[in-house]
mmCIF file of C-alpha atoms in Angstrom:
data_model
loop_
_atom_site.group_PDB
_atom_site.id
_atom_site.type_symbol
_atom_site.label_atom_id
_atom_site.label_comp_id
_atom_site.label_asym_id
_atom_site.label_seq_id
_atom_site.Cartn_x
_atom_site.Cartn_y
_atom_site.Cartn_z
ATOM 1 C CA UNK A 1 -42.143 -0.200 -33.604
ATOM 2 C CA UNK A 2 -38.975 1.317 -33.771
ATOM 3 C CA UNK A 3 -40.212 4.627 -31.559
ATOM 4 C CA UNK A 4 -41.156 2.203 -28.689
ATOM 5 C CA UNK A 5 -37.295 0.744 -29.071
ATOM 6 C CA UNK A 6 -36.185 3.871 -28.158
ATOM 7 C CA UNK A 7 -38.742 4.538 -25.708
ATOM 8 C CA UNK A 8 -37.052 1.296 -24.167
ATOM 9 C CA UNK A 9 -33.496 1.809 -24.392
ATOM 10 C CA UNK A 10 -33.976 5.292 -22.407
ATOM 11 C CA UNK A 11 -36.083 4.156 -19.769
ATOM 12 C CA UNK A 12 -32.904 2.630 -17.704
ATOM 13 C CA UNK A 13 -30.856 5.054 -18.124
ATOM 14 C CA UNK A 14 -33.373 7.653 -17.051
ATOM 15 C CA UNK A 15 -34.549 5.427 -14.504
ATOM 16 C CA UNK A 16 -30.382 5.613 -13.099
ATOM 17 C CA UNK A 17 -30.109 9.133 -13.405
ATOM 18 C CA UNK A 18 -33.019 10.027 -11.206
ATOM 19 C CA UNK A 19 -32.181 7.336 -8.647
ATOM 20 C CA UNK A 20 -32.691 8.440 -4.781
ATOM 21 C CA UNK A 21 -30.296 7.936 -2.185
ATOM 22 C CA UNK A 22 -32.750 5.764 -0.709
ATOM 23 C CA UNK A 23 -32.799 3.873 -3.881
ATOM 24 C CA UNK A 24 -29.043 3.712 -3.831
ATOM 25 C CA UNK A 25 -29.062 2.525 -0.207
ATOM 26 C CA UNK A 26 -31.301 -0.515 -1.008
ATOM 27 C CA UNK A 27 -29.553 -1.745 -4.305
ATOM 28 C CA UNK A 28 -26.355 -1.328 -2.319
ATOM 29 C CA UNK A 29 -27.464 -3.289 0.744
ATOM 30 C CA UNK A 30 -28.952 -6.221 -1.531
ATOM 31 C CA UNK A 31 -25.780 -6.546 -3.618
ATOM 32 C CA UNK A 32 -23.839 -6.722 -0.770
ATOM 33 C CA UNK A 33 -25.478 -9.453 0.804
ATOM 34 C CA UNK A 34 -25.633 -11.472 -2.744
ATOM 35 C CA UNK A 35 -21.912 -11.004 -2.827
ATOM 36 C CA UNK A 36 -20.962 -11.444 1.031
ATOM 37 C CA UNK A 37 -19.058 -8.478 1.140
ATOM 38 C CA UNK A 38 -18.854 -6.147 4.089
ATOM 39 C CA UNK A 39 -21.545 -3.419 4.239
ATOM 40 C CA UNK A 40 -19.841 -0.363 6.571
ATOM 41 C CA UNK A 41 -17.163 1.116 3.848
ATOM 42 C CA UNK A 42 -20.122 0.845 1.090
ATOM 43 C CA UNK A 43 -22.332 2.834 3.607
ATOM 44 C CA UNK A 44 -19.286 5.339 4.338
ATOM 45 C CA UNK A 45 -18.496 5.950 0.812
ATOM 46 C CA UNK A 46 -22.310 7.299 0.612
ATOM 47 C CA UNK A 47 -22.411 9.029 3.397
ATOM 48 C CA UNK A 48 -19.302 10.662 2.348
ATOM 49 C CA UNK A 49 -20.500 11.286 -0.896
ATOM 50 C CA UNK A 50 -24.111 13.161 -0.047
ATOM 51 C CA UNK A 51 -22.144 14.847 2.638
ATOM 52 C CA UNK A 52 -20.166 16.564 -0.097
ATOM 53 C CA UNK A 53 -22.993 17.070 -2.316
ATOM 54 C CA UNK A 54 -21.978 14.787 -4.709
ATOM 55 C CA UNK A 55 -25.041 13.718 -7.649
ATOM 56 C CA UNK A 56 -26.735 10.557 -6.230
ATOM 57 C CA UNK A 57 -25.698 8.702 -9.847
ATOM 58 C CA UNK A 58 -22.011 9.492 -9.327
ATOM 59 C CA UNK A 59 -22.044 8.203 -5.882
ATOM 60 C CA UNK A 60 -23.850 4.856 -7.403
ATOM 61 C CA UNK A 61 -20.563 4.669 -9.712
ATOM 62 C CA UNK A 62 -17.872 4.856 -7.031
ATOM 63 C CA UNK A 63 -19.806 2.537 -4.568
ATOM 64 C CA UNK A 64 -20.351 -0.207 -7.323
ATOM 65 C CA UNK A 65 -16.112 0.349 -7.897
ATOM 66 C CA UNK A 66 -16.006 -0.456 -4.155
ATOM 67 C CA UNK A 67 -18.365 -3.066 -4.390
ATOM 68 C CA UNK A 68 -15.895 -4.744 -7.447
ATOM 69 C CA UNK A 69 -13.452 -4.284 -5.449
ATOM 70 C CA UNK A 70 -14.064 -5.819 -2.074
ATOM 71 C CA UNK A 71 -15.737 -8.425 -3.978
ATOM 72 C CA UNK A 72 -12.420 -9.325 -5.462
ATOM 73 C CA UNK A 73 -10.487 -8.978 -2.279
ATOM 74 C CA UNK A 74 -13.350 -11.632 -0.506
ATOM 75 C CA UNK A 75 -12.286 -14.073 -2.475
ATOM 76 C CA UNK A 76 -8.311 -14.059 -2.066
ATOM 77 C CA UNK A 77 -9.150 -13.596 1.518
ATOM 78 C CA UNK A 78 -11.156 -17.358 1.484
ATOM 79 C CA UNK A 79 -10.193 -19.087 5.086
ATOM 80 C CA UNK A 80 -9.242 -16.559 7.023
ATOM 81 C CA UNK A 81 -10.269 -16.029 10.457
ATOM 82 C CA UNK A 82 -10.149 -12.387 9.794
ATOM 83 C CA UNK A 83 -11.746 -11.999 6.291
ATOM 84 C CA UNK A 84 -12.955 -8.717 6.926
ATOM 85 C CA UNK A 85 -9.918 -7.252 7.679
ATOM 86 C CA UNK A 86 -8.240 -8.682 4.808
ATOM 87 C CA UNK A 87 -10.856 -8.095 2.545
ATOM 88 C CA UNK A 88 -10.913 -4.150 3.057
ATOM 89 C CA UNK A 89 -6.946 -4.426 3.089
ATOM 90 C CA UNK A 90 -7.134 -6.142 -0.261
ATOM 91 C CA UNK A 91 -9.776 -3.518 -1.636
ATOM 92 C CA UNK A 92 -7.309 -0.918 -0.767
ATOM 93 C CA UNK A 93 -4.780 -2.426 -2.500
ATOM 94 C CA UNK A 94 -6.843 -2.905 -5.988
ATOM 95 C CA UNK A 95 -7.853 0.526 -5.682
ATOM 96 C CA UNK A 96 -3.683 1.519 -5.560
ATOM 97 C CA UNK A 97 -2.974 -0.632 -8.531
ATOM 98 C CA UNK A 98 -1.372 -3.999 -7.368
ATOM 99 C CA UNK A 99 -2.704 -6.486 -9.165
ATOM 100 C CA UNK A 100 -5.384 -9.292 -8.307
ATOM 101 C CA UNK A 101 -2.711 -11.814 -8.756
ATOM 102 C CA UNK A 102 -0.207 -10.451 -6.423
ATOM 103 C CA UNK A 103 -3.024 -9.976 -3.745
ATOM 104 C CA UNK A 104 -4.113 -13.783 -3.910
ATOM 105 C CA UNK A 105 0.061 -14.771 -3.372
ATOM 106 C CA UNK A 106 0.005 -12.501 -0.361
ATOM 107 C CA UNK A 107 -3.533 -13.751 1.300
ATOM 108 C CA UNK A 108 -2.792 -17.284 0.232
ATOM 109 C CA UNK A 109 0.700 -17.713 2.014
ATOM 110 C CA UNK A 110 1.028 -20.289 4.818
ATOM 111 C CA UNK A 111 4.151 -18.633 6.334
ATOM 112 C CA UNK A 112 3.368 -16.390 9.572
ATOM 113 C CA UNK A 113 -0.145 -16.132 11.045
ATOM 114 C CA UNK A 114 -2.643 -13.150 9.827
ATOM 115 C CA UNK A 115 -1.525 -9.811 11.360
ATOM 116 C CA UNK A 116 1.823 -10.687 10.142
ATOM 117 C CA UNK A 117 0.385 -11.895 6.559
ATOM 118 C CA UNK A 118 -1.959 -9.216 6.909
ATOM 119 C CA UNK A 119 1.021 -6.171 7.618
ATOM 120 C CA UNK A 120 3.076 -7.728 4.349
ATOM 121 C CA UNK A 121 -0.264 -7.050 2.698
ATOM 122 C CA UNK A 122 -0.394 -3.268 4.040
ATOM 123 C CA UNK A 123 3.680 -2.731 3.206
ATOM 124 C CA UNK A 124 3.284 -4.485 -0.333
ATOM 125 C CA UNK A 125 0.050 -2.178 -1.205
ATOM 126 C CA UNK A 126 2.182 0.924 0.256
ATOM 127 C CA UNK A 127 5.329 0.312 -1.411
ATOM 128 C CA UNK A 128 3.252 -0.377 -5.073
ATOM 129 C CA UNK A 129 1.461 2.953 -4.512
ATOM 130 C CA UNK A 130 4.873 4.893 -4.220
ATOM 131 C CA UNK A 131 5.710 3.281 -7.173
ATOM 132 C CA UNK A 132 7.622 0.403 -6.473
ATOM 133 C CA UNK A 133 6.775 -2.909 -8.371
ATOM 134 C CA UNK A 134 4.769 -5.303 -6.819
ATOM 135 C CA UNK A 135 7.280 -8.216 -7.739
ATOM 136 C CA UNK A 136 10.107 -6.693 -6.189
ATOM 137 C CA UNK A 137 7.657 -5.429 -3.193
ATOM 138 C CA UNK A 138 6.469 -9.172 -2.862
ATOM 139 C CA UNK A 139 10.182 -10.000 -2.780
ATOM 140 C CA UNK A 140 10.973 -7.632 -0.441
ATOM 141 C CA UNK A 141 7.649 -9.195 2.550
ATOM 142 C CA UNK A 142 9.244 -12.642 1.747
ATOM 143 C CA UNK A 143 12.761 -11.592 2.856
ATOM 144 C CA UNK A 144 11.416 -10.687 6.347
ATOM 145 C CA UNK A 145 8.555 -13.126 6.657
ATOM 146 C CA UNK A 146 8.508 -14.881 9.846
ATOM 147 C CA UNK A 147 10.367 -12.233 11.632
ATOM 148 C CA UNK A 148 7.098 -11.039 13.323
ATOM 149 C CA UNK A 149 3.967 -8.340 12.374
ATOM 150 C CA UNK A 150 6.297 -4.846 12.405
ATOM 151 C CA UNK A 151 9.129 -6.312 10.072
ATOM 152 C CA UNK A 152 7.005 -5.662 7.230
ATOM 153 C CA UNK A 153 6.578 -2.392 7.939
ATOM 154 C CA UNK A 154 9.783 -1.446 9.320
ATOM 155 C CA UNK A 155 10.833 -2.811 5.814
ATOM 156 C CA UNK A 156 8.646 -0.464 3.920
ATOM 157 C CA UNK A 157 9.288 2.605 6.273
ATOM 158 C CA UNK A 158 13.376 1.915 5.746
ATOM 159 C CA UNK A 159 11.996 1.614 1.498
ATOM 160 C CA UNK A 160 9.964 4.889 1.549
ATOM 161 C CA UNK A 161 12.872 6.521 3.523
ATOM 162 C CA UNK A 162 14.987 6.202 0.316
ATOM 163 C CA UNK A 163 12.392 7.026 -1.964
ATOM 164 C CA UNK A 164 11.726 10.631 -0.103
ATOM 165 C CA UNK A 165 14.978 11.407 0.024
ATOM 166 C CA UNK A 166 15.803 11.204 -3.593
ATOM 167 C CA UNK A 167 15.399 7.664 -4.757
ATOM 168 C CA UNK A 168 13.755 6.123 -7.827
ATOM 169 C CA UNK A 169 10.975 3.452 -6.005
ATOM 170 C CA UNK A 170 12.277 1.042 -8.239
ATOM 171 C CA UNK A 171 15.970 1.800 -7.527
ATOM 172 C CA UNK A 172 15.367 2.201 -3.632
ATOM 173 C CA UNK A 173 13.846 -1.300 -3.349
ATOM 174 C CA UNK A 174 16.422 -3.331 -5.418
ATOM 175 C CA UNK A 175 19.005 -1.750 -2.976
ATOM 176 C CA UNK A 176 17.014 -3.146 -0.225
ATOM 177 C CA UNK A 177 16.555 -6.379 -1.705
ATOM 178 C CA UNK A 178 20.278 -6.667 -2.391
ATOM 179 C CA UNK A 179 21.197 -5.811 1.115
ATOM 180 C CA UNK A 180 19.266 -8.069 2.825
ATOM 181 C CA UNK A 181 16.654 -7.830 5.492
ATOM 182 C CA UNK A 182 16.812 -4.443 7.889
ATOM 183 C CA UNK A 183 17.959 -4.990 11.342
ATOM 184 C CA UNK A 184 16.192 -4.555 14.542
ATOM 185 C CA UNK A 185 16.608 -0.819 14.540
ATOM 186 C CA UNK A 186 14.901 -0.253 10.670
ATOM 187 C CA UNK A 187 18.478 -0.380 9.344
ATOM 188 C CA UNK A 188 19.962 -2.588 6.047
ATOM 189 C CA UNK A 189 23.282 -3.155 5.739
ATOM 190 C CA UNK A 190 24.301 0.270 3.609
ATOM 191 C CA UNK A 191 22.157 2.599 6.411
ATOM 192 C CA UNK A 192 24.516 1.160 9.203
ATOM 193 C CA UNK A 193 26.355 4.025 10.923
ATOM 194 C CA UNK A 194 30.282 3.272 10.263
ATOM 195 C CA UNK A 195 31.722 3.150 13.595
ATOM 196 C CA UNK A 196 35.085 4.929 13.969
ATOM 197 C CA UNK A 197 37.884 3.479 15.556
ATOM 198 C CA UNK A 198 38.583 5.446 18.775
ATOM 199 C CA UNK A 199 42.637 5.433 18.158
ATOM 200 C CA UNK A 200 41.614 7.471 14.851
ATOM 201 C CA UNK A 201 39.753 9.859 16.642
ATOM 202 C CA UNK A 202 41.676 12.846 15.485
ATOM 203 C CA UNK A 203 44.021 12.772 18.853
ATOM 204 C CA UNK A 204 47.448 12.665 16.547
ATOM 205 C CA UNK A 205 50.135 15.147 16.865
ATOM 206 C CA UNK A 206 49.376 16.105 13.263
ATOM 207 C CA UNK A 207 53.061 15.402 11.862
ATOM 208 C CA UNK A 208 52.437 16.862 8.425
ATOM 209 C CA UNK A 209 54.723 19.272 6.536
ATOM 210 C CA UNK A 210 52.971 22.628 8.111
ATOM 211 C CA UNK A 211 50.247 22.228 6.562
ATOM 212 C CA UNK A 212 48.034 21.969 9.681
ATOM 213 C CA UNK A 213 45.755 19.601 8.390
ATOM 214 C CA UNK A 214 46.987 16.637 10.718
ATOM 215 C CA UNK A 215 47.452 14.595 7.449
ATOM 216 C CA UNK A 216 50.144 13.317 9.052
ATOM 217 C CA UNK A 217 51.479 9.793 10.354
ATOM 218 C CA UNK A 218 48.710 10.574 13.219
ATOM 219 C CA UNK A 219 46.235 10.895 11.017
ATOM 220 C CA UNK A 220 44.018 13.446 13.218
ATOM 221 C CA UNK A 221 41.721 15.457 12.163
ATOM 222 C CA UNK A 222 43.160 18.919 11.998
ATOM 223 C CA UNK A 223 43.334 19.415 15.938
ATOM 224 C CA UNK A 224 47.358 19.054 15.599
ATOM 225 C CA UNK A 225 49.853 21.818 15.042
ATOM 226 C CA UNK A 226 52.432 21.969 12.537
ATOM 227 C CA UNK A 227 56.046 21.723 13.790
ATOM 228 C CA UNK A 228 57.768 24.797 13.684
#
């Protein structure tokens, strides 16, 4: 009795390691129909996968990940006109990290119509990969919501900016989100260039002590000539 129990808690897992690609193929396709989730990225991620020689039962695991994944993202994306497109945007953004609650506030708000809820989506997911929380990224879509599809991303793009150069993700966004939403040219309020008043464009008769710095009552910049 007890030999045939092991007998039968080997057979699966036998039965999974030796499974075909055709095998894989079928389970995949019939899952995806049970679920309603969309069948091309499944078939890619196989593809992909024998492609690079990759064992058939590792390719199984990473496609039923996917699977999860869009499966998840399907069902924030409920009412949409565009559910596929959300739903693969979502299941990139699970696979980054931001959590399943975050990606139902994003799908579920009423403000803008879906490329524009759709881009916040794609400059949320972004921002949370480089490491900036998905609170303050959330924060950061709602200051610019309703200002059109590429404010989102402009947004993120003026973030990420900050972040290459130096920034802490974290540290980078709150600066954002204190200084308000960019302007039309990707700028917030800190980025602006300082314009320079053109009477203190350096044009003084440098009236310092002979020091030829023009630190004088002209205030130039070091194109005036000390008095002899």
């Amino acid at each position: 009795m007890r030999r045939w129990w092991v007998v039968a808690v080997w057979l699966p897992a036998l039965a999974w390691g030796q499974e075909t690609p055709e095998a894989l193929r079928a389970r995949m396709q019939a899952r995806a129909a049970a679920d309603a989730v969309p069948l091309a990225p499944l078939e890619r991620k196989v593809a992909e996968g024998l492609a690079k020689g990759v064992p058939v039962e590792v390719i199984g695991r990473v496609v039923d990940g996917l699977h999860e994944r869009l499966k998840a993202a399907s069902a924030a994306c409920t009412g949409w006109q565009r559910r596929e497109a959300c739903t693969l945007a979502g299941a990139d953004a699970l696979q980054v990290g931001l959590p399943a609650g975050a990606l139902h506030l994003l799908a579920d708000a009423e403000v803008g119509d879906e490329e524009e809820r759709l881009q916040a989506l794609f400059a949320v997911s972004d921002l949370h990969e480089r490491g900036v929380p998905a609170e303050t990224g959330m924060a950061l879509v709602a200051q610019v919501r309703g200002r059109g599809p590429g404010a989102a991303a402009q947004m993120a793009l003026a973030v990420a900016a900050d972040i290459q150069a130096g920034q802490l993700p974290a540290e980078a966004a709150q600066a954002a989100l204190a200084h308000g939403p960019p302007d039309r040219e990707g700028h917030y309020n800190a980025h602006k260039p300082v314009k320079v008043d053109g009477a203190n464009n350096g044009n003084g008769n440098g009236n310092g002590n002979g020091n030829g710095n023009g630190n004088g009552n002209g205030n130039g910049n070091g194109n005036g000539k000390p008095k002899p």
